[in-house]
Amino acid sequence: MRNRGVVIAIDGPSGAGKSTLTALLAERLGYLHIDTGALYRTLALLVKRTGVAPDDHSAVEAVCRKAVIGFRRDAGHCRVMAGDEDVTGAIRTPEISMLTSQISAQAAVREVLLSLQRQMGRDGGVILEGRDIGTVVFPDAEVKFFLSASADERGLRRFLELQEKGSTATLEETIAEVVRRDRQDADRELAPLRKGADAVEIDSTGETIASVLERMERLVREYLSTSAASERRGSA
Ligand code: DC
C-alpha cells in the first residue's frame, strides 16, 4: 500500500459522469480528487491566450513548458490555478473543450502533464479521472474504472450543464460535439481513450448517480478489505 492509500483510476469519454462520480467517491473515501482534464484545459486556455496556432507544435510546447498549473483547495472546493490566477470557470467553455482535445494529442503536452500527474498521485489516497489514467499515467493503479454511457445521454447531460450556464447551443449540436471530441480523443496515436483490459466498465446509461456510486464504492471497499486481509496474513 502507498503511504496514504491506493490509487484509483477513472477513465471514460466526456459526459460519462466521471467528474460527478469521482467527486462523490473521493468524499466518501476521504481521498483527493484529481481532475486531469482540468490540467489539459488549463494548458489549452494558455495556448489560446498566447495566440499561437494550436497546430504549431513547438510553439504549443513552449507555452506548456513554461506553464505553472495546479489545484488549490478552497473551503471544500477545488480551484484550478494557472500561476496565481483562478481559471476554474474560464476553462469550461465549448471552445476550450475542442481546443483541449486538439492539443492533448501532442506528445510534448502529454509529457508535461504525465510527470505532473504522477507527482500528484505518488503517495496514494487519490482518485484521478481522465482518459489514460489506468492505461498510461498509473498502469499499476490498484482500482480502475472505465465509465461509459450512450452518446445521446452524454450529449444530453452536457447540454443541460451548458444551458445552466446560459448557453444557446442546441441538443443536436451538443451531441454532435461530444461525438466529435470522443472520436478525436479515441483516434489519436498517443494515449488514446480506450478501456484497459483490467478496468471495470460501468455503463451509466439510464442509471442514477446514486446507483453507480454505490457500485463503485462497494468495489473499492471490497478491494481495500481484501488487500488489508492479505497484508495481515503476510505479516503474521
Ligand atoms: O475530461 P475533460 O472533458 O475535462 O477533458 C478535456 C480534454 O482533455 C479531453 O477532450 C481529452 C483531454 N484529456 C486527455 O487527453 N487525457 C486526460 N487524462 C484527460 C483529458
XYZ file of N, CA and C and ligand atoms in Angstrom:
728
model
N 0.857 -1.211 0.000
C 0.000 0.000 0.000
C 0.885 1.252 0.000
N 0.447 2.273 -0.758
C 1.229 3.508 -0.786
C 1.007 4.219 0.558
N 1.713 5.315 0.780
C 1.642 5.988 2.078
C 0.234 6.262 2.590
N -0.600 6.859 1.698
C -1.901 7.332 2.198
C -3.098 6.549 1.693
N -2.877 5.448 1.012
C -3.994 4.685 0.456
C -3.677 4.301 -0.966
N -4.676 3.791 -1.682
C -4.411 3.303 -3.035
C -4.630 4.412 -4.072
N -4.292 4.075 -5.328
C -4.601 4.978 -6.446
C -5.796 4.389 -7.187
N -6.800 5.235 -7.417
C -7.979 4.799 -8.168
C -8.012 5.578 -9.482
N -8.125 4.847 -10.582
C -8.139 5.482 -11.911
C -9.549 5.420 -12.479
N -10.043 6.560 -12.962
C -11.369 6.575 -13.587
C -11.239 7.207 -14.971
N -11.424 6.396 -15.990
C -11.339 6.900 -17.358
C -12.686 6.786 -18.054
N -12.781 7.487 -19.181
C -14.013 7.390 -19.967
C -14.210 8.631 -20.801
N -15.176 8.587 -21.722
C -15.419 9.732 -22.603
C -16.114 10.877 -21.881
N -16.195 12.025 -22.545
C -16.830 13.183 -21.901
C -18.320 12.929 -21.685
N -18.814 13.405 -20.552
C -20.235 13.279 -20.258
C -20.616 11.925 -19.683
N -19.635 11.084 -19.375
C -19.953 9.757 -18.825
C -20.226 9.826 -17.325
N -20.062 11.014 -16.741
C -20.342 11.182 -15.319
C -19.090 11.097 -14.456
N -17.919 11.132 -15.093
C -16.661 10.955 -14.351
C -16.490 11.983 -13.232
N -16.689 13.274 -13.572
C -16.398 14.314 -12.571
C -17.313 14.210 -11.365
N -18.615 14.062 -11.638
C -19.574 13.978 -10.531
C -19.268 12.765 -9.657
N -19.074 11.610 -10.314
C -18.855 10.383 -9.557
C -17.515 10.394 -8.833
N -16.491 10.949 -9.478
C -15.180 10.987 -8.819
C -15.253 11.860 -7.575
N -15.933 13.017 -7.700
C -16.037 13.919 -6.545
C -16.753 13.222 -5.387
N -17.855 12.530 -5.705
C -18.630 11.876 -4.636
C -17.867 10.712 -4.015
N -17.212 9.926 -4.864
C -16.465 8.776 -4.361
C -15.287 9.251 -3.497
N -14.633 10.311 -3.947
C -13.489 10.849 -3.193
C -13.952 11.304 -1.810
N -15.115 11.935 -1.784
C -15.645 12.416 -0.498
C -15.921 11.234 0.435
N -16.555 10.200 -0.128
C -16.883 9.038 0.714
C -15.643 8.341 1.266
N -14.597 8.292 0.445
C -13.400 7.556 0.858
C -12.406 8.437 1.605
N -12.644 9.756 1.570
C -11.676 10.683 2.157
C -10.425 10.772 1.299
N -10.584 10.603 -0.004
C -9.464 10.648 -0.945
C -9.431 12.013 -1.642
N -8.290 12.311 -2.252
C -8.130 13.540 -3.019
C -8.630 13.302 -4.452
N -9.376 14.250 -4.982
C -9.908 14.139 -6.344
C -9.015 14.936 -7.298
N -8.485 14.277 -8.311
C -7.654 15.000 -9.278
C -8.283 14.912 -10.666
N -8.787 16.055 -11.131
C -9.443 16.136 -12.437
C -8.365 16.462 -13.470
N -7.858 15.417 -14.154
C -6.722 15.657 -15.055
C -7.141 16.417 -16.309
N -8.435 16.305 -16.684
C -8.918 17.082 -17.837
C -8.738 18.576 -17.589
N -8.884 18.980 -16.313
C -8.742 20.407 -15.976
C -7.314 20.880 -16.245
N -6.342 19.975 -16.077
C -4.938 20.347 -16.351
C -4.748 20.577 -17.851
N -5.300 19.649 -18.665
C -5.206 19.819 -20.125
C -5.945 21.080 -20.564
N -7.104 21.317 -19.950
C -7.894 22.505 -20.313
C -7.124 23.788 -20.006
N -6.410 23.786 -18.874
C -5.668 24.997 -18.500
C -4.565 25.277 -19.517
N -3.898 24.209 -19.965
C -2.869 24.423 -20.995
C -3.509 24.985 -22.261
N -4.688 24.463 -22.622
C -5.370 24.960 -23.834
C -5.722 26.440 -23.684
N -6.162 26.818 -22.489
C -6.505 28.228 -22.254
C -5.266 29.110 -22.440
N -4.133 28.640 -21.920
C -2.896 29.420 -22.037
C -2.450 29.508 -23.500
N -2.638 28.403 -24.236
C -2.290 28.408 -25.667
C -3.158 29.430 -26.392
N -4.438 29.417 -26.074
C -5.365 30.351 -26.741
C -4.959 31.801 -26.439
N -4.692 32.067 -25.170
C -4.361 33.440 -24.779
C -3.058 33.924 -25.401
N -2.117 33.003 -25.549
C -0.825 33.398 -26.124
C -0.981 33.703 -27.611
N -2.037 33.144 -28.212
C -2.298 33.439 -29.619
C -1.503 32.573 -30.581
N -0.827 31.509 -30.086
C -0.083 30.656 -31.016
C -1.070 29.714 -31.717
N -0.700 29.275 -32.916
C -1.582 28.355 -33.646
C -1.541 26.990 -32.959
N -2.714 26.375 -32.703
C -2.729 25.094 -31.988
C -1.961 23.990 -32.711
N -1.778 24.119 -34.024
C -1.032 23.066 -34.731
C 0.456 23.408 -34.886
N 0.883 24.501 -34.265
C 2.315 24.826 -34.245
C 2.898 24.131 -33.001
N 3.329 22.882 -33.196
C 3.716 22.050 -32.051
C 4.824 22.653 -31.190
N 5.811 23.278 -31.825
C 6.904 23.772 -30.971
C 6.464 25.002 -30.181
N 5.583 25.830 -30.754
C 5.087 26.990 -30.003
C 4.185 26.520 -28.851
N 3.369 25.504 -29.117
C 2.493 24.964 -28.058
C 3.365 24.365 -26.954
N 4.406 23.663 -27.353
C 5.306 23.050 -26.363
C 5.931 24.126 -25.471
N 6.350 25.236 -26.085
C 6.984 26.307 -25.304
C 6.007 26.852 -24.261
N 4.753 27.026 -24.659
C 3.734 27.521 -23.709
C 3.580 26.516 -22.559
N 3.511 25.232 -22.903
C 3.285 24.194 -21.874
C 4.458 24.087 -20.903
N 5.676 24.177 -21.427
C 6.843 24.019 -20.541
C 6.967 25.184 -19.561
N 6.427 26.333 -19.954
C 6.502 27.498 -19.057
C 5.360 27.528 -18.033
N 4.291 26.779 -18.329
C 3.074 26.895 -17.517
C 3.264 26.383 -16.093
N 2.657 27.098 -15.147
C 2.666 26.624 -13.757
C 1.203 26.363 -13.401
N 0.815 25.088 -13.389
C -0.596 24.813 -13.150
C -0.777 23.847 -11.992
N -1.930 23.930 -11.374
C -2.179 23.052 -10.234
C -3.554 23.320 -9.645
N -3.773 22.759 -8.466
C -5.074 22.911 -7.801
C -4.895 23.618 -6.471
N -5.945 24.325 -6.065
C -5.950 24.902 -4.720
C -7.264 24.513 -4.060
N -7.191 23.998 -2.856
C -8.447 23.642 -2.151
C -8.887 24.873 -1.392
N -10.150 25.241 -1.607
C -10.644 26.469 -1.016
C -12.040 26.210 -0.445
N -12.153 26.190 0.865
C -13.421 25.937 1.551
C -14.150 24.727 0.959
N -13.446 23.640 0.818
C -14.061 22.406 0.322
C -14.171 22.349 -1.196
N -13.851 23.445 -1.891
C -13.935 23.426 -3.350
C -12.550 23.355 -3.947
N -12.484 22.710 -5.113
C -11.189 22.605 -5.766
C -11.097 23.663 -6.863
N -10.152 24.553 -6.748
C -9.970 25.603 -7.760
C -8.801 25.226 -8.666
N -8.915 25.513 -9.934
C -7.839 25.215 -10.881
C -7.039 26.501 -11.092
N -5.726 26.392 -10.928
C -4.887 27.590 -10.952
C -3.880 27.573 -12.101
N -3.716 28.732 -12.730
C -2.621 28.936 -13.690
C -1.785 30.029 -13.048
N -0.660 29.655 -12.455
C 0.084 30.620 -11.653
C -0.815 31.059 -10.504
N -0.992 32.389 -10.358
C -1.848 32.907 -9.274
C -3.289 33.095 -9.709
N -3.565 32.807 -10.972
C -4.916 33.082 -11.483
C -5.840 31.871 -11.343
N -7.033 32.119 -10.850
C -8.048 31.075 -10.742
C -8.761 30.969 -12.094
N -8.555 29.828 -12.785
C -9.125 29.678 -14.134
C -10.267 28.658 -14.153
N -10.781 28.324 -12.971
C -11.801 27.274 -12.850
C -12.969 27.471 -13.821
N -13.457 28.701 -13.941
C -14.605 28.970 -14.821
C -14.173 29.094 -16.278
N -13.050 29.753 -16.487
C -12.617 30.075 -17.865
C -12.302 28.841 -18.711
N -11.994 27.702 -18.063
C -11.609 26.516 -18.844
C -12.818 25.669 -19.258
N -14.016 26.092 -18.848
C -15.199 25.251 -19.106
C -16.066 25.773 -20.234
N -15.494 26.203 -21.321
C -16.322 26.653 -22.453
C -16.202 25.613 -23.575
N -17.216 25.544 -24.472
C -17.127 24.593 -25.589
C -15.888 24.836 -26.446
N -15.496 26.099 -26.604
C -14.305 26.398 -27.423
C -13.042 25.783 -26.788
N -12.919 25.947 -25.477
C -11.751 25.374 -24.792
C -11.828 23.843 -24.820
N -13.033 23.276 -24.748
C -13.167 21.806 -24.818
C -12.564 21.290 -26.118
N -12.919 21.901 -27.240
C -12.424 21.431 -28.537
C -10.920 21.664 -28.671
N -10.473 22.843 -28.217
C -9.040 23.150 -28.319
C -8.222 22.183 -27.451
N -8.766 21.848 -26.286
C -8.076 20.919 -25.381
C -7.913 19.561 -26.048
N -9.010 19.097 -26.648
C -8.963 17.795 -27.297
C -7.909 17.814 -28.409
N -7.810 18.946 -29.108
C -6.839 19.078 -30.207
C -5.384 19.058 -29.695
N -5.093 19.893 -28.699
C -3.682 19.960 -28.267
C -3.268 18.745 -27.428
N -4.260 18.069 -26.827
C -3.888 16.939 -25.968
C -3.401 15.739 -26.785
N -3.473 15.823 -28.099
C -2.930 14.747 -28.937
C -1.421 14.926 -29.136
N -0.867 16.074 -28.715
C 0.550 16.359 -28.965
C 1.461 15.778 -27.868
N 2.565 15.177 -28.309
C 3.463 14.466 -27.391
C 3.974 15.357 -26.253
N 4.408 16.570 -26.585
C 5.014 17.421 -25.553
C 3.989 17.808 -24.494
N 2.753 18.033 -24.924
C 1.691 18.402 -23.979
C 1.475 17.247 -22.999
N 1.419 16.026 -23.527
C 1.185 14.868 -22.678
C 2.378 14.627 -21.752
N 3.559 14.872 -22.274
C 4.765 14.631 -21.471
C 4.805 15.566 -20.259
N 4.491 16.842 -20.497
C 4.498 17.817 -19.397
C 3.510 17.375 -18.314
N 2.328 16.944 -18.756
C 1.312 16.603 -17.757
C 1.506 15.220 -17.151
N 2.206 14.343 -17.853
C 2.425 12.999 -17.312
C 3.194 13.080 -15.988
N 4.283 13.848 -15.983
C 5.057 13.886 -14.745
C 4.295 14.617 -13.643
N 3.566 15.653 -14.026
C 2.784 16.378 -13.011
C 1.741 15.454 -12.358
N 1.036 14.686 -13.195
C 0.001 13.790 -12.659
C 0.615 12.705 -11.773
N 1.760 12.171 -12.202
C 2.390 11.102 -11.398
C 2.843 11.644 -10.052
N 3.335 12.873 -10.088
C 3.772 13.510 -8.846
C 2.569 13.727 -7.916
N 1.442 14.166 -8.508
C 0.254 14.439 -7.691
C -0.316 13.170 -7.048
N -0.153 12.013 -7.732
C -0.776 10.793 -7.214
C 0.171 9.871 -6.478
N 1.438 10.261 -6.460
C 2.518 9.409 -5.961
C 2.246 8.709 -4.627
N 1.714 9.469 -3.651
C 1.568 8.904 -2.307
C 0.285 8.103 -2.109
N -0.576 8.053 -3.124
C -1.832 7.317 -2.989
C -2.890 8.138 -2.274
N -4.026 7.490 -1.980
C -5.134 8.231 -1.359
C -5.756 9.198 -2.349
N -5.688 8.841 -3.636
C -6.172 9.756 -4.685
C -7.046 9.022 -5.698
N -7.957 9.794 -6.296
C -8.705 9.288 -7.443
C -8.419 10.241 -8.583
N -7.843 9.716 -9.660
C -7.583 10.564 -10.819
C -8.584 10.205 -11.901
N -9.178 11.224 -12.512
C -10.106 10.963 -13.611
C -9.563 11.570 -14.891
N -9.735 10.834 -16.001
C -9.225 11.338 -17.276
C -9.524 10.394 -18.412
N -8.542 10.238 -19.313
C -8.734 9.372 -20.478
C -7.738 8.205 -20.482
N -6.559 8.439 -19.871
C -5.472 7.453 -19.966
C -4.864 7.166 -18.601
N -5.639 7.352 -17.545
C -5.061 7.193 -16.197
C -4.692 5.725 -15.939
N -5.645 4.832 -16.188
C -5.379 3.421 -15.914
C -4.487 2.760 -16.961
N -4.389 3.362 -18.142
C -3.599 2.732 -19.208
C -2.167 3.276 -19.263
N -1.983 4.582 -18.972
C -0.653 5.193 -19.153
C -0.108 5.858 -17.881
N -0.919 6.693 -17.246
C -0.398 7.509 -16.136
C -0.115 6.632 -14.913
N -1.110 5.833 -14.514
C -0.917 4.902 -13.400
C -1.353 3.497 -13.826
N -0.545 2.838 -14.684
C -0.937 1.492 -15.115
C -0.989 0.514 -13.938
N -0.335 0.886 -12.803
C -0.360 -0.002 -11.635
C -1.393 0.467 -10.599
N -2.322 1.326 -11.023
C -3.376 1.763 -10.084
C -4.088 0.523 -9.545
N -4.399 0.548 -8.260
C -4.971 -0.642 -7.625
C -6.415 -0.894 -8.076
N -7.181 0.179 -8.315
C -8.564 0.016 -8.763
C -8.760 0.883 -10.007
N -9.346 0.286 -11.046
C -9.547 1.034 -12.297
C -10.985 0.897 -12.775
N -11.563 2.042 -13.143
C -12.910 2.019 -13.706
C -12.883 2.640 -15.100
N -13.763 2.150 -15.959
C -13.977 2.818 -17.239
C -15.468 3.123 -17.304
N -15.794 4.415 -17.259
C -17.204 4.816 -17.262
C -17.655 5.131 -18.678
N -18.822 4.636 -19.034
C -19.346 4.959 -20.360
C -20.837 5.241 -20.250
N -21.412 5.744 -21.337
C -22.857 5.959 -21.455
C -23.101 6.224 -22.929
N -24.329 6.088 -23.385
C -24.590 6.298 -24.809
C -24.278 7.748 -25.186
N -23.958 7.970 -26.465
C -23.625 9.326 -26.920
C -24.814 10.272 -26.707
N -26.034 9.776 -26.931
C -27.212 10.639 -26.759
C -27.329 11.081 -25.299
N -27.110 10.149 -24.399
C -27.249 10.507 -22.983
C -26.122 11.450 -22.542
N -24.929 11.189 -23.018
C -23.799 12.059 -22.641
C -24.003 13.462 -23.209
N -24.530 13.519 -24.442
C -24.812 14.818 -25.063
C -25.883 15.563 -24.294
N -26.889 14.827 -23.842
C -27.967 15.463 -23.078
C -27.451 16.026 -21.759
N -26.605 15.244 -21.095
C -26.050 15.725 -19.812
C -25.246 17.002 -20.035
N -24.413 16.997 -21.074
C -23.585 18.175 -21.377
C -24.480 19.361 -21.737
N -25.551 19.097 -22.508
C -26.476 20.143 -22.932
C -27.120 20.818 -21.707
N -27.563 20.003 -20.746
C -28.212 20.564 -19.547
C -27.220 21.409 -18.738
N -25.981 20.922 -18.671
C -24.935 21.668 -17.958
C -24.694 23.022 -18.615
N -24.611 23.000 -19.960
C -24.333 24.240 -20.697
C -25.505 25.203 -20.606
N -26.720 24.653 -20.631
C -27.910 25.507 -20.526
C -27.925 26.267 -19.217
N -27.514 25.576 -18.157
C -27.456 26.218 -16.843
C -26.538 27.425 -16.856
N -25.528 27.344 -17.740
C -24.571 28.449 -17.833
C -25.027 29.485 -18.845
N -26.244 29.329 -19.394
C -26.789 30.326 -20.322
C -26.414 30.092 -21.776
N -25.914 28.882 -22.096
C -25.517 28.614 -23.486
C -26.758 28.480 -24.375
N -26.615 28.848 -25.674
C -27.752 28.743 -26.594
C -27.572 27.564 -27.553
N -26.543 26.753 -27.342
C -26.314 25.596 -28.229
C -27.506 24.648 -28.156
N -27.861 24.025 -29.290
C -28.995 23.095 -29.285
C -28.519 21.715 -28.815
N -29.498 20.854 -28.517
C -29.161 19.493 -28.074
C -28.415 18.755 -29.182
N -28.898 18.903 -30.435
C -28.253 18.202 -31.562
C -26.799 18.648 -31.708
N -26.589 19.959 -31.603
C -25.212 20.476 -31.737
C -24.323 19.912 -30.632
N -24.894 19.844 -29.423
C -24.094 19.382 -28.283
C -23.746 17.905 -28.431
N -24.721 17.096 -28.884
C -24.430 15.666 -29.086
C -23.353 15.512 -30.161
N -23.487 16.294 -31.245
C -22.506 16.194 -32.342
C -21.116 16.566 -31.843
N -21.044 17.575 -30.955
C -19.729 17.997 -30.460
C -19.107 16.936 -29.554
N -19.955 16.333 -28.730
C -19.470 15.269 -27.833
C -18.907 14.107 -28.661
N -19.625 13.745 -29.731
C -19.191 12.626 -30.576
C -17.880 12.968 -31.291
N -17.793 14.217 -31.769
C -16.586 14.641 -32.481
C -15.371 14.615 -31.546
N -15.590 15.086 -30.323
C -14.482 15.148 -29.364
C -14.033 13.732 -28.974
N -15.004 12.840 -28.770
C -14.645 11.450 -28.424
C -13.816 10.829 -29.520
N -14.242 11.091 -30.770
C -13.530 10.482 -31.890
C -12.083 10.984 -31.890
N -11.955 12.305 -31.673
C -10.617 12.895 -31.651
C -9.771 12.276 -30.529
N -10.375 12.087 -29.348
C -9.636 11.538 -28.192
C -9.315 10.047 -28.385
N -10.227 9.332 -29.063
C -10.025 7.885 -29.210
C -9.133 7.547 -30.402
N -9.108 8.420 -31.406
C -8.341 8.113 -32.617
C -6.905 8.593 -32.567
N -6.551 9.364 -31.552
C -5.182 9.883 -31.536
C -4.192 8.750 -31.283
N -2.952 9.019 -31.720
C -1.938 7.982 -31.630
C -1.463 7.773 -30.188
N -1.278 8.910 -29.470
C -0.711 8.842 -28.123
C -1.798 8.725 -27.066
N -1.634 7.755 -26.183
C -2.543 7.585 -25.051
C -4.003 7.794 -25.432
N -4.498 7.059 -26.439
C -5.890 7.264 -26.841
C -6.877 6.803 -25.763
N -8.075 7.372 -25.866
C -9.131 6.962 -24.940
C -9.506 5.516 -25.256
N -9.265 4.629 -24.325
C -9.727 3.250 -24.502
C -9.787 2.567 -23.142
N -10.594 1.527 -23.094
C -10.726 0.814 -21.827
C -9.570 -0.171 -21.694
N -8.842 -0.116 -20.596
C -7.782 -1.091 -20.351
C -8.404 -2.439 -20.015
N -7.681 -3.517 -20.309
C -8.223 -4.854 -20.093
C -8.586 -5.093 -18.629
N -7.856 -4.415 -17.708
C -8.081 -4.663 -16.289
C -9.018 -3.648 -15.627
N -9.684 -2.797 -16.439
C -10.600 -1.806 -15.840
C -12.018 -2.375 -15.773
N -12.730 -2.006 -14.723
C -14.127 -2.427 -14.582
C -14.979 -1.436 -15.363
N -15.697 -1.918 -16.363
C -16.510 -0.992 -17.167
C -17.897 -0.825 -16.553
N -18.319 0.436 -16.433
C -19.660 0.699 -15.925
C -20.377 1.590 -16.930
N -21.449 1.077 -17.491
C -22.253 1.854 -18.437
C -23.379 2.500 -17.629
N -23.358 3.839 -17.567
C -24.329 4.528 -16.701
C -25.575 4.980 -17.445
N -25.748 4.506 -18.704
C -26.940 4.893 -19.462
C -28.189 4.447 -18.693
N -29.062 5.404 -18.404
C -30.320 5.083 -17.737
C -30.174 4.790 -16.249
N -28.973 4.943 -15.713
C -28.765 4.660 -14.277
C -28.677 5.965 -13.488
N -29.008 5.907 -12.211
C -28.869 7.120 -11.400
C -27.434 7.206 -10.891
N -27.051 8.439 -10.559
C -25.714 8.666 -9.990
C -25.560 7.809 -8.736
N -26.629 7.800 -7.916
C -26.557 7.090 -6.631
C -26.259 5.608 -6.837
N -26.900 4.986 -7.856
C -26.684 3.544 -8.006
C -25.284 3.258 -8.544
N -24.792 4.108 -9.452
C -23.430 3.883 -9.970
C -22.412 4.099 -8.848
N -22.647 5.153 -8.059
C -21.728 5.465 -6.961
C -21.647 4.295 -5.979
N -22.805 3.748 -5.683
C -22.850 2.642 -4.726
C -22.033 1.447 -5.231
N -22.191 1.161 -6.537
C -21.447 0.046 -7.129
C -19.948 0.289 -7.058
N -19.549 1.523 -7.383
C -18.119 1.832 -7.383
C -17.555 1.746 -5.973
N -18.296 2.313 -5.024
C -17.799 2.319 -3.649
C -17.660 0.891 -3.125
N -18.649 0.060 -3.475
C -18.599 -1.332 -2.999
C -17.349 -2.032 -3.535
N -17.070 -1.823 -4.831
C -15.893 -2.469 -5.423
C -14.590 -1.995 -4.777
N -14.518 -0.684 -4.503
C -13.296 -0.157 -3.879
C -13.141 -0.734 -2.477
N -14.225 -0.731 -1.711
C -14.133 -1.224 -0.328
C -13.794 -2.706 -0.298
N -14.336 -3.449 -1.264
C -14.003 -4.882 -1.343
C -12.505 -5.033 -1.587
N -11.988 -4.224 -2.512
C -10.549 -4.298 -2.798
C -9.748 -3.969 -1.539
N -10.155 -2.893 -0.842
C -9.392 -2.453 0.331
C -9.412 -3.504 1.434
N -10.583 -4.151 1.642
C -10.605 -5.121 2.734
C -9.843 -6.378 2.340
N -9.902 -6.773 1.056
C -9.142 -7.956 0.643
C -7.644 -7.696 0.762
N -7.207 -6.492 0.353
C -5.758 -6.266 0.389
C -5.277 -6.097 1.830
N -6.152 -5.524 2.702
C -5.757 -5.408 4.118
C -5.632 -6.803 4.717
N -6.558 -7.708 4.338
C -6.527 -9.065 4.884
C -5.267 -9.784 4.416
N -4.909 -9.604 3.136
C -3.713 -10.343 2.675
C -2.449 -9.724 3.269
N -2.482 -8.396 3.559
C -1.318 -7.804 4.223
C -1.157 -8.374 5.632
N -2.313 -8.544 6.309
C -2.247 -9.101 7.677
C -1.687 -10.517 7.656
N -2.176 -11.276 6.620
C -1.675 -12.667 6.502
C -0.170 -12.658 6.248
N 0.252 -11.701 5.397
C 1.666 -11.610 5.028
C 2.539 -11.278 6.214
N 2.032 -10.461 7.173
C 2.875 -10.052 8.285
C 2.731 -10.969 9.499
N 1.802 -11.958 9.403
C 1.579 -12.855 10.554
C 2.680 -13.900 10.639
O -12.409 15.401 -19.033
P -12.464 16.711 -19.855
O -13.653 16.780 -20.760
O -12.345 17.917 -18.989
O -11.143 16.653 -20.779
C -10.880 17.632 -21.742
C -9.986 17.061 -22.829
O -8.689 16.775 -22.290
C -10.449 15.777 -23.477
O -11.165 16.022 -24.678
C -9.185 14.994 -23.752
C -8.145 15.608 -22.869
N -7.696 14.715 -21.784
C -6.719 13.786 -22.094
O -6.294 13.706 -23.241
N -6.213 12.988 -21.110
C -6.676 13.069 -19.846
N -6.159 12.273 -18.899
C -7.702 13.985 -19.525
C -8.208 14.787 -20.523
